[in-house]
Amino acid sequence: MIDINTLWNDTKTKLSARLQAISFEVWIEKLEPICFIGHTLVLQSGSQSSKNTVVKNYGATILEAVKEVNPIITDVKIITEAEKADCLKQQDYTLGDELVVKKSDKPQDTGFTFNKKYTFSNFVVGKSNEIAFAAAQAVAEHPGGRFNPLFIYGGVGLGKTHLLHAIGNYINEKYPQKRIMYITTEKYVNDYVEAIRDSKSSSSSNFREKYRSVDVLMIDDIQFIASRQGTQEALFHTFNDLYQNDKHIIISSDRPPKEISPLEDRLRTRFQWGLLADIQPPDLETRIEILKKKADANDFYLSDEVAAFIASNIETNIRDMEGLLNKVMFYSQLSGQQVTSVAVAQEALKDFIDCKKEHFDAYDVLATTCKYFNVAESDVTGKKKNKEFVEPRMIAIYLICDLLSIPLVSIGSIFGGRDHATVIHARDKITEQLKTNKKLNIQINDIKDMLYKR
Ligand code: ADP
Ligand code: MG
């Protein structure tokens, strides 16, 4: 019987290679597989309006991809929450064997499609990942050769899965006859559990056959095998079968073998036979380059300032950093505004990043505002009531309230001991004026830009 989640995940892999990242994230990622009705796959979307958009703009593409994953599916139905109960009543519980994913006739095909978005050429190489990258390339050039097994480890979102897919894509291209299998550890564990559950049937020997008949086996996120004693044992045999026949084993993990616990010693030592290559979080320069590459792939113009702004907000997870870029692209698409300045990027991301954690303080805001208006700080913090000082004074107060979380009385004391009511008055007045005053909007954005570029 077909597993609806696997079917949908495989379909998403195909769709993510075909759609713009932003469309994928906004429309496809949010769909939830519900059930089958006949040969129709039922997916639920968040609201009536998103359902309409998905049906209209992506319906045909989704169906095409589902059919490629499993040709038995003939239709896709998008529903809303309100329709779910009704659909579940009609769902098929008895999908027969015919729904088992049909594999291509090519003998080398393992039924898995590597994500075309993940290649060597769009992987940005820096000090943090150069060894893992070079090793991945060497293995892809000569599978079964050096660095067997290749064990790539590093934190979440640092490109391990990307490298595995890049190896897969490369080998598929260069050695089309080689059978490559990529599997997540979760899936491997499930397969194993299923195999022992049906130990009387053929699935147990199928399990062994399935994994020992490949030329390259990639297992992603092996840390999840910790404390799975039975699966560890099975993997030990798979490993030996493959290794003895010069088949390549490539493993990823979020930590080195010595930190996976509990893990059988004989597996741990085997993991260390080949090459252990770690990936560290990339430096700022590399992160900016990654963002530029991702933006380019989406035909999105990303200014240097905005790239630097995003990259400096996320240091340890490229997936999260990409998420912010997607949000900026989405904001730009929705608002029709080019996001070239830091101020607009900040607006686009205000719900997602902690803008209060800045590398400047209240005095920097005051100094920058005074510089912008070309007035002396002592006049702005002093008692003078001339418009040329009052305006920068109120703007500086507004900006400090907006950008930094410090008590109103502390702000008052910076401005010559004014009380908190005066601070509130200035803040609210500028907030109000910003709704209609275009010039003021520009001035405030300019000052913010000066602050972020300091
Ligand atoms: P992991 O498997 O280590 O958790 P992924 O391989 O899923 O991380 O990477 C997360 C995202 O970050 C992917 O979209 C990937 O393309 C991107 N990424 C990570 N490192 C790089 C890099 N050096 N160059 C380009 N993209 C990268
Ligand atoms: Mg991964």
Short mmCIF file of N, CA, C and O in Angstrom, two decimals, residues 2-118:
data_model
loop_
_atom_site.label_atom_id
_atom_site.label_comp_id
_atom_site.label_asym_id
_atom_site.label_seq_id
_atom_site.Cartn_x
_atom_site.Cartn_y
_atom_site.Cartn_z
N ILE A 2 0.40 2.23 -0.70
CA ILE A 2 1.26 3.41 -0.82
C ILE A 2 1.20 4.26 0.44
O ILE A 2 0.16 4.39 1.07
N ASP A 3 2.33 4.82 0.79
CA ASP A 3 2.38 5.68 1.95
C ASP A 3 2.18 7.12 1.48
O ASP A 3 2.97 7.66 0.71
N ILE A 4 1.10 7.71 1.96
CA ILE A 4 0.72 9.04 1.43
C ILE A 4 1.79 10.09 1.72
O ILE A 4 2.07 10.96 0.91
N ASN A 5 2.42 9.97 2.91
CA ASN A 5 3.44 10.98 3.25
C ASN A 5 4.67 10.84 2.36
O ASN A 5 5.24 11.83 1.91
N THR A 6 5.07 9.60 2.11
CA THR A 6 6.23 9.39 1.24
C THR A 6 5.91 9.90 -0.15
O THR A 6 6.73 10.58 -0.78
N LEU A 7 4.70 9.57 -0.63
CA LEU A 7 4.31 10.02 -1.97
C LEU A 7 4.38 11.54 -2.05
O LEU A 7 4.94 12.10 -2.99
N TRP A 8 3.83 12.19 -1.03
CA TRP A 8 3.78 13.65 -1.07
C TRP A 8 5.19 14.25 -0.92
O TRP A 8 5.55 15.22 -1.58
N ASN A 9 6.02 13.64 -0.06
CA ASN A 9 7.38 14.16 0.09
C ASN A 9 8.16 14.03 -1.21
O ASN A 9 8.88 14.94 -1.62
N ASP A 10 8.02 12.88 -1.87
CA ASP A 10 8.72 12.70 -3.14
C ASP A 10 8.21 13.70 -4.18
O ASP A 10 8.98 14.24 -4.98
N THR A 11 6.90 13.96 -4.13
CA THR A 11 6.33 14.94 -5.07
C THR A 11 6.89 16.32 -4.78
O THR A 11 7.25 17.08 -5.69
N LYS A 12 6.99 16.64 -3.48
CA LYS A 12 7.51 17.96 -3.13
C LYS A 12 8.95 18.13 -3.61
O LYS A 12 9.36 19.20 -4.03
N THR A 13 9.72 17.05 -3.52
CA THR A 13 11.12 17.14 -3.98
C THR A 13 11.13 17.54 -5.46
O THR A 13 11.91 18.38 -5.89
N LYS A 14 10.24 16.93 -6.22
CA LYS A 14 10.17 17.28 -7.64
C LYS A 14 9.72 18.72 -7.83
O LYS A 14 10.28 19.48 -8.61
N LEU A 15 8.68 19.09 -7.05
CA LEU A 15 8.13 20.45 -7.23
C LEU A 15 9.15 21.51 -6.82
O LEU A 15 9.26 22.56 -7.45
N SER A 16 9.93 21.21 -5.78
CA SER A 16 10.87 22.24 -5.32
C SER A 16 11.93 22.50 -6.38
O SER A 16 12.50 23.58 -6.43
N ALA A 17 12.16 21.51 -7.24
CA ALA A 17 13.16 21.73 -8.29
C ALA A 17 12.54 22.51 -9.46
O ALA A 17 13.24 23.08 -10.28
N ARG A 18 11.22 22.52 -9.50
CA ARG A 18 10.56 23.13 -10.67
C ARG A 18 10.02 24.52 -10.40
O ARG A 18 9.85 25.30 -11.31
N LEU A 19 9.69 24.80 -9.15
CA LEU A 19 9.05 26.09 -8.87
C LEU A 19 10.07 27.02 -8.22
O LEU A 19 11.07 26.58 -7.67
N GLN A 20 9.78 28.30 -8.29
CA GLN A 20 10.61 29.27 -7.61
C GLN A 20 10.54 28.97 -6.11
O GLN A 20 9.48 28.57 -5.61
N ALA A 21 11.66 29.17 -5.45
CA ALA A 21 11.72 28.82 -4.02
C ALA A 21 10.58 29.48 -3.25
O ALA A 21 9.94 28.88 -2.40
N ILE A 22 10.31 30.70 -3.61
CA ILE A 22 9.31 31.46 -2.86
C ILE A 22 7.91 30.90 -3.09
O ILE A 22 7.12 30.76 -2.17
N SER A 23 7.61 30.54 -4.33
CA SER A 23 6.28 29.97 -4.62
C SER A 23 6.16 28.64 -3.90
O SER A 23 5.12 28.29 -3.33
N PHE A 24 7.26 27.88 -3.92
CA PHE A 24 7.24 26.58 -3.27
C PHE A 24 6.94 26.73 -1.78
O PHE A 24 6.07 26.08 -1.23
N GLU A 25 7.67 27.66 -1.16
CA GLU A 25 7.51 27.81 0.29
C GLU A 25 6.11 28.28 0.66
O GLU A 25 5.48 27.79 1.59
N VAL A 26 5.60 29.26 -0.13
CA VAL A 26 4.32 29.86 0.24
C VAL A 26 3.14 28.96 -0.09
O VAL A 26 2.20 28.85 0.68
N TRP A 27 3.18 28.30 -1.26
CA TRP A 27 1.98 27.58 -1.68
C TRP A 27 2.07 26.07 -1.51
O TRP A 27 1.10 25.42 -1.14
N ILE A 28 3.21 25.47 -1.78
CA ILE A 28 3.29 24.01 -1.79
C ILE A 28 3.61 23.44 -0.41
O ILE A 28 2.99 22.50 0.06
N GLU A 29 4.60 24.08 0.23
CA GLU A 29 5.05 23.57 1.53
C GLU A 29 3.91 23.51 2.54
O GLU A 29 3.90 22.69 3.44
N LYS A 30 2.91 24.40 2.38
CA LYS A 30 1.84 24.46 3.38
C LYS A 30 0.73 23.43 3.13
O LYS A 30 -0.16 23.27 3.94
N LEU A 31 0.77 22.76 1.98
CA LEU A 31 -0.28 21.77 1.70
C LEU A 31 -0.04 20.52 2.55
O LEU A 31 1.10 20.14 2.79
N GLU A 32 -1.15 19.91 2.95
CA GLU A 32 -1.01 18.73 3.79
C GLU A 32 -1.71 17.55 3.13
O GLU A 32 -2.88 17.67 2.71
N PRO A 33 -1.02 16.41 2.98
CA PRO A 33 -1.70 15.27 2.36
C PRO A 33 -2.74 14.69 3.32
O PRO A 33 -2.45 14.50 4.50
N ILE A 34 -3.94 14.45 2.82
CA ILE A 34 -5.02 13.99 3.70
C ILE A 34 -5.37 12.52 3.48
O ILE A 34 -5.32 11.72 4.40
N CYS A 35 -5.71 12.16 2.25
CA CYS A 35 -6.11 10.78 1.99
C CYS A 35 -6.22 10.55 0.48
O CYS A 35 -5.97 11.48 -0.30
N PHE A 36 -6.55 9.33 0.11
CA PHE A 36 -6.84 9.03 -1.29
C PHE A 36 -8.34 8.79 -1.42
O PHE A 36 -8.95 8.13 -0.58
N ILE A 37 -8.91 9.31 -2.49
CA ILE A 37 -10.29 8.93 -2.83
C ILE A 37 -10.17 8.33 -4.23
O ILE A 37 -9.84 9.06 -5.17
N GLY A 38 -10.37 7.03 -4.32
CA GLY A 38 -10.09 6.38 -5.60
C GLY A 38 -8.62 6.60 -5.93
O GLY A 38 -7.76 6.38 -5.08
N HIS A 39 -8.36 7.07 -7.12
CA HIS A 39 -6.97 7.33 -7.49
C HIS A 39 -6.65 8.81 -7.43
O HIS A 39 -5.77 9.31 -8.09
N THR A 40 -7.43 9.52 -6.59
CA THR A 40 -7.21 10.96 -6.43
C THR A 40 -6.49 11.22 -5.11
O THR A 40 -6.90 10.69 -4.06
N LEU A 41 -5.44 12.02 -5.19
CA LEU A 41 -4.73 12.40 -3.96
C LEU A 41 -5.39 13.67 -3.42
O LEU A 41 -5.54 14.66 -4.15
N VAL A 42 -5.78 13.66 -2.15
CA VAL A 42 -6.44 14.83 -1.57
C VAL A 42 -5.45 15.60 -0.70
O VAL A 42 -4.81 15.03 0.18
N LEU A 43 -5.33 16.90 -0.99
CA LEU A 43 -4.41 17.76 -0.24
C LEU A 43 -5.21 18.90 0.38
O LEU A 43 -6.13 19.42 -0.25
N GLN A 44 -4.80 19.27 1.60
CA GLN A 44 -5.53 20.37 2.25
C GLN A 44 -4.71 21.65 2.26
O GLN A 44 -3.52 21.63 2.55
N SER A 45 -5.38 22.76 1.92
CA SER A 45 -4.68 24.05 1.97
C SER A 45 -5.24 24.87 3.12
O SER A 45 -6.29 24.55 3.68
N GLY A 46 -4.51 25.94 3.47
CA GLY A 46 -4.84 26.69 4.69
C GLY A 46 -6.15 27.45 4.64
O GLY A 46 -6.81 27.61 5.67
N SER A 47 -6.55 27.95 3.50
CA SER A 47 -7.75 28.78 3.43
C SER A 47 -8.37 28.67 2.05
O SER A 47 -7.75 28.12 1.13
N GLN A 48 -9.58 29.21 1.94
CA GLN A 48 -10.26 29.15 0.65
C GLN A 48 -9.45 29.90 -0.40
O GLN A 48 -9.27 29.45 -1.53
N SER A 49 -8.89 31.07 0.01
CA SER A 49 -8.19 31.85 -1.02
C SER A 49 -6.89 31.17 -1.44
O SER A 49 -6.54 31.16 -2.61
N SER A 50 -6.19 30.53 -0.48
CA SER A 50 -4.97 29.85 -0.92
C SER A 50 -5.32 28.62 -1.75
O SER A 50 -4.63 28.28 -2.71
N LYS A 51 -6.45 27.99 -1.45
CA LYS A 51 -6.89 26.86 -2.26
C LYS A 51 -7.09 27.33 -3.71
O LYS A 51 -6.62 26.69 -4.66
N ASN A 52 -7.79 28.47 -3.85
CA ASN A 52 -8.04 28.98 -5.21
C ASN A 52 -6.74 29.23 -5.96
O ASN A 52 -6.58 28.85 -7.11
N THR A 53 -5.78 29.86 -5.26
CA THR A 53 -4.50 30.16 -5.92
C THR A 53 -3.78 28.88 -6.31
O THR A 53 -3.26 28.75 -7.41
N VAL A 54 -3.76 27.91 -5.37
CA VAL A 54 -3.04 26.67 -5.66
C VAL A 54 -3.67 25.96 -6.86
O VAL A 54 -2.98 25.55 -7.79
N VAL A 55 -5.02 25.87 -6.85
CA VAL A 55 -5.70 25.17 -7.94
C VAL A 55 -5.39 25.87 -9.27
O VAL A 55 -5.01 25.22 -10.26
N LYS A 56 -5.52 27.19 -9.25
CA LYS A 56 -5.37 27.95 -10.50
C LYS A 56 -3.91 27.95 -11.01
O LYS A 56 -3.66 27.65 -12.17
N ASN A 57 -3.00 28.22 -10.11
CA ASN A 57 -1.62 28.43 -10.59
C ASN A 57 -0.73 27.18 -10.55
O ASN A 57 0.25 27.10 -11.27
N TYR A 58 -1.04 26.26 -9.64
CA TYR A 58 -0.11 25.14 -9.49
C TYR A 58 -0.75 23.76 -9.68
O TYR A 58 -0.07 22.75 -9.62
N GLY A 59 -2.07 23.75 -9.86
CA GLY A 59 -2.80 22.48 -9.96
C GLY A 59 -2.17 21.53 -10.97
O GLY A 59 -1.87 20.37 -10.65
N ALA A 60 -1.95 22.04 -12.18
CA ALA A 60 -1.44 21.17 -13.25
C ALA A 60 -0.03 20.67 -12.92
O ALA A 60 0.30 19.50 -13.12
N THR A 61 0.79 21.58 -12.39
CA THR A 61 2.18 21.21 -12.07
C THR A 61 2.22 20.14 -10.98
O THR A 61 3.01 19.19 -11.04
N ILE A 62 1.35 20.31 -9.97
CA ILE A 62 1.33 19.32 -8.88
C ILE A 62 0.93 17.95 -9.44
O ILE A 62 1.59 16.94 -9.19
N LEU A 63 -0.13 17.95 -10.25
CA LEU A 63 -0.62 16.67 -10.78
C LEU A 63 0.47 15.98 -11.61
O LEU A 63 0.71 14.78 -11.47
N GLU A 64 1.14 16.78 -12.41
CA GLU A 64 2.20 16.22 -13.27
C GLU A 64 3.28 15.55 -12.41
O GLU A 64 3.71 14.42 -12.65
N ALA A 65 3.67 16.26 -11.33
CA ALA A 65 4.74 15.72 -10.47
C ALA A 65 4.26 14.47 -9.73
O ALA A 65 5.00 13.48 -9.63
N VAL A 66 3.02 14.49 -9.23
CA VAL A 66 2.51 13.31 -8.52
C VAL A 66 2.50 12.11 -9.45
O VAL A 66 2.90 11.01 -9.07
N LYS A 67 2.05 12.36 -10.69
CA LYS A 67 1.97 11.24 -11.64
C LYS A 67 3.35 10.66 -11.95
O LYS A 67 3.48 9.47 -12.20
N GLU A 68 4.35 11.54 -11.94
CA GLU A 68 5.70 11.03 -12.18
C GLU A 68 6.15 10.14 -11.03
O GLU A 68 6.82 9.13 -11.23
N VAL A 69 5.79 10.54 -9.81
CA VAL A 69 6.19 9.73 -8.66
C VAL A 69 5.42 8.42 -8.67
O VAL A 69 5.98 7.35 -8.42
N ASN A 70 4.15 8.51 -8.94
CA ASN A 70 3.35 7.28 -9.01
C ASN A 70 2.24 7.43 -10.05
O ASN A 70 1.24 8.10 -9.82
N PRO A 71 2.43 6.79 -11.20
CA PRO A 71 1.50 6.97 -12.31
C PRO A 71 0.08 6.49 -12.04
O PRO A 71 -0.82 6.78 -12.80
N ILE A 72 -0.07 5.77 -10.92
CA ILE A 72 -1.40 5.28 -10.59
C ILE A 72 -2.33 6.45 -10.21
O ILE A 72 -3.53 6.40 -10.38
N ILE A 73 -1.74 7.49 -9.68
CA ILE A 73 -2.56 8.64 -9.28
C ILE A 73 -3.01 9.37 -10.55
O ILE A 73 -2.20 9.70 -11.40
N THR A 74 -4.31 9.62 -10.62
CA THR A 74 -4.81 10.26 -11.84
C THR A 74 -5.32 11.67 -11.61
O THR A 74 -5.56 12.42 -12.54
N ASP A 75 -5.49 12.02 -10.34
CA ASP A 75 -6.00 13.38 -10.10
C ASP A 75 -5.56 13.86 -8.72
O ASP A 75 -5.21 13.06 -7.85
N VAL A 76 -5.60 15.20 -8.57
CA VAL A 76 -5.28 15.78 -7.28
C VAL A 76 -6.43 16.70 -6.92
O VAL A 76 -6.92 17.44 -7.76
N LYS A 77 -6.87 16.61 -5.67
CA LYS A 77 -7.98 17.47 -5.25
C LYS A 77 -7.49 18.33 -4.09
O LYS A 77 -6.92 17.81 -3.13
N ILE A 78 -7.70 19.64 -4.21
CA ILE A 78 -7.29 20.53 -3.11
C ILE A 78 -8.55 20.89 -2.33
O ILE A 78 -9.56 21.30 -2.91
N ILE A 79 -8.46 20.72 -1.02
CA ILE A 79 -9.64 21.03 -0.19
C ILE A 79 -9.27 22.01 0.92
O ILE A 79 -8.09 22.28 1.15
N THR A 80 -10.29 22.51 1.60
CA THR A 80 -10.04 23.33 2.79
C THR A 80 -10.40 22.48 4.01
O THR A 80 -10.97 21.40 3.88
N GLU A 81 -10.07 23.02 5.15
CA GLU A 81 -10.34 22.33 6.42
C GLU A 81 -11.81 21.88 6.49
O GLU A 81 -12.12 20.76 6.91
N ALA A 82 -12.72 22.77 6.02
CA ALA A 82 -14.16 22.49 6.12
C ALA A 82 -14.55 21.22 5.34
O ALA A 82 -15.50 20.54 5.70
N GLU A 83 -13.80 20.92 4.29
CA GLU A 83 -14.18 19.77 3.46
C GLU A 83 -13.52 18.47 3.94
O GLU A 83 -13.80 17.40 3.41
N LYS A 84 -12.62 18.61 4.92
CA LYS A 84 -11.80 17.45 5.30
C LYS A 84 -12.63 16.26 5.79
O LYS A 84 -12.46 15.13 5.32
N ALA A 85 -13.56 16.54 6.71
CA ALA A 85 -14.31 15.44 7.31
C ALA A 85 -15.04 14.65 6.23
O ALA A 85 -15.04 13.41 6.25
N ASP A 86 -15.61 15.38 5.29
CA ASP A 86 -16.35 14.74 4.20
C ASP A 86 -15.44 13.83 3.38
O ASP A 86 -15.82 12.70 3.03
N CYS A 87 -14.23 14.34 3.10
CA CYS A 87 -13.29 13.56 2.28
C CYS A 87 -12.86 12.30 3.02
O CYS A 87 -12.75 11.23 2.43
N LEU A 88 -12.61 12.46 4.33
CA LEU A 88 -12.14 11.31 5.09
C LEU A 88 -13.18 10.19 5.06
O LEU A 88 -12.83 9.01 5.04
N LYS A 89 -14.47 10.59 5.03
CA LYS A 89 -15.52 9.57 4.97
C LYS A 89 -15.44 8.78 3.67
O LYS A 89 -15.73 7.60 3.62
N GLN A 90 -15.04 9.47 2.61
CA GLN A 90 -15.02 8.80 1.30
C GLN A 90 -13.71 8.10 1.00
O GLN A 90 -13.55 7.48 -0.03
N GLN A 91 -12.70 8.28 1.90
CA GLN A 91 -11.36 7.82 1.54
C GLN A 91 -11.28 6.31 1.35
O GLN A 91 -12.10 5.55 1.86
N ASP A 92 -10.27 5.91 0.60
CA ASP A 92 -10.06 4.50 0.34
C ASP A 92 -9.14 3.90 1.37
O ASP A 92 -8.04 4.38 1.57
N TYR A 93 -9.59 2.86 2.02
CA TYR A 93 -8.71 2.18 2.96
C TYR A 93 -8.01 1.01 2.29
O TYR A 93 -7.10 0.44 2.80
N THR A 94 -8.55 0.64 1.17
CA THR A 94 -8.09 -0.62 0.58
C THR A 94 -7.35 -0.40 -0.72
O THR A 94 -7.69 -0.97 -1.75
N LEU A 95 -6.41 0.51 -0.68
CA LEU A 95 -5.63 0.69 -1.89
C LEU A 95 -4.74 -0.52 -2.05
O LEU A 95 -3.90 -0.80 -1.20
N GLY A 96 -4.92 -1.22 -3.13
CA GLY A 96 -4.21 -2.49 -3.29
C GLY A 96 -2.77 -2.32 -3.66
O GLY A 96 -2.22 -1.22 -3.65
N ASP A 97 -2.15 -3.42 -3.94
CA ASP A 97 -0.74 -3.44 -4.28
C ASP A 97 -0.42 -2.61 -5.50
O ASP A 97 0.70 -2.17 -5.70
N GLU A 98 -1.43 -2.42 -6.33
CA GLU A 98 -1.19 -1.66 -7.55
C GLU A 98 -0.66 -0.26 -7.24
O GLU A 98 -0.06 0.39 -8.06
N LEU A 99 -0.89 0.19 -5.99
CA LEU A 99 -0.43 1.54 -5.68
C LEU A 99 1.01 1.61 -5.20
O LEU A 99 1.50 2.67 -4.88
N VAL A 100 1.67 0.51 -5.16
CA VAL A 100 3.10 0.53 -4.81
C VAL A 100 3.82 1.37 -5.87
O VAL A 100 3.53 1.24 -7.06
N VAL A 101 4.70 2.23 -5.42
CA VAL A 101 5.35 3.14 -6.36
C VAL A 101 5.98 2.35 -7.50
O VAL A 101 6.77 1.44 -7.27
N LYS A 102 5.59 2.72 -8.68
CA LYS A 102 6.15 2.02 -9.83
C LYS A 102 7.50 2.62 -10.15
O LYS A 102 7.63 3.82 -10.30
N LYS A 103 8.46 1.79 -10.25
CA LYS A 103 9.79 2.31 -10.57
C LYS A 103 9.99 2.30 -12.07
O LYS A 103 9.34 1.56 -12.79
N SER A 104 10.90 3.12 -12.48
CA SER A 104 11.17 3.18 -13.90
C SER A 104 11.76 1.84 -14.36
O SER A 104 12.28 1.07 -13.57
N ASP A 105 11.67 1.58 -15.64
CA ASP A 105 12.15 0.29 -16.14
C ASP A 105 13.67 0.20 -16.17
O ASP A 105 14.23 -0.87 -16.28
N LYS A 106 14.31 1.37 -16.11
CA LYS A 106 15.78 1.36 -16.18
C LYS A 106 16.32 0.54 -15.02
O LYS A 106 15.96 0.78 -13.86
N PRO A 107 17.24 -0.41 -15.27
CA PRO A 107 17.68 -1.28 -14.18
C PRO A 107 18.42 -0.52 -13.09
O PRO A 107 18.40 -0.91 -11.94
N GLN A 108 19.05 0.57 -13.44
CA GLN A 108 19.87 1.25 -12.44
C GLN A 108 19.05 2.18 -11.55
O GLN A 108 19.55 2.77 -10.62
N ASP A 109 17.77 2.36 -11.88
CA ASP A 109 16.98 3.34 -11.16
C ASP A 109 16.55 2.82 -9.80
O ASP A 109 15.97 1.75 -9.68
N THR A 110 16.85 3.58 -8.75
CA THR A 110 16.43 3.15 -7.43
C THR A 110 15.13 3.84 -7.03
O THR A 110 14.71 3.76 -5.89
N GLY A 111 14.52 4.53 -7.97
CA GLY A 111 13.23 5.16 -7.70
C GLY A 111 13.35 6.48 -6.95
O GLY A 111 12.37 7.05 -6.52
N PHE A 112 14.55 6.95 -6.79
CA PHE A 112 14.74 8.21 -6.06
C PHE A 112 15.26 9.29 -7.00
O PHE A 112 16.15 9.03 -7.83
N THR A 113 14.70 10.48 -6.88
CA THR A 113 15.18 11.57 -7.73
C THR A 113 15.94 12.57 -6.87
O THR A 113 15.41 13.05 -5.86
N PHE A 114 17.15 12.86 -7.25
CA PHE A 114 17.90 13.86 -6.50
C PHE A 114 17.39 15.24 -6.84
O PHE A 114 16.94 15.49 -7.96
N ASN A 115 17.46 16.12 -5.86
CA ASN A 115 16.99 17.48 -6.06
C ASN A 115 17.99 18.23 -6.96
O ASN A 115 19.14 18.41 -6.60
N LYS A 116 17.49 18.64 -8.11
CA LYS A 116 18.38 19.27 -9.10
C LYS A 116 18.93 20.62 -8.62
O LYS A 116 19.88 21.16 -9.17
N LYS A 117 18.27 21.17 -7.60
CA LYS A 117 18.73 22.47 -7.09
C LYS A 117 20.03 22.32 -6.32
O LYS A 117 20.74 23.29 -6.09
N TYR A 118 20.32 21.11 -5.86
CA TYR A 118 21.51 20.92 -5.05
C TYR A 118 22.64 20.33 -5.89
O TYR A 118 22.69 19.11 -6.11
#
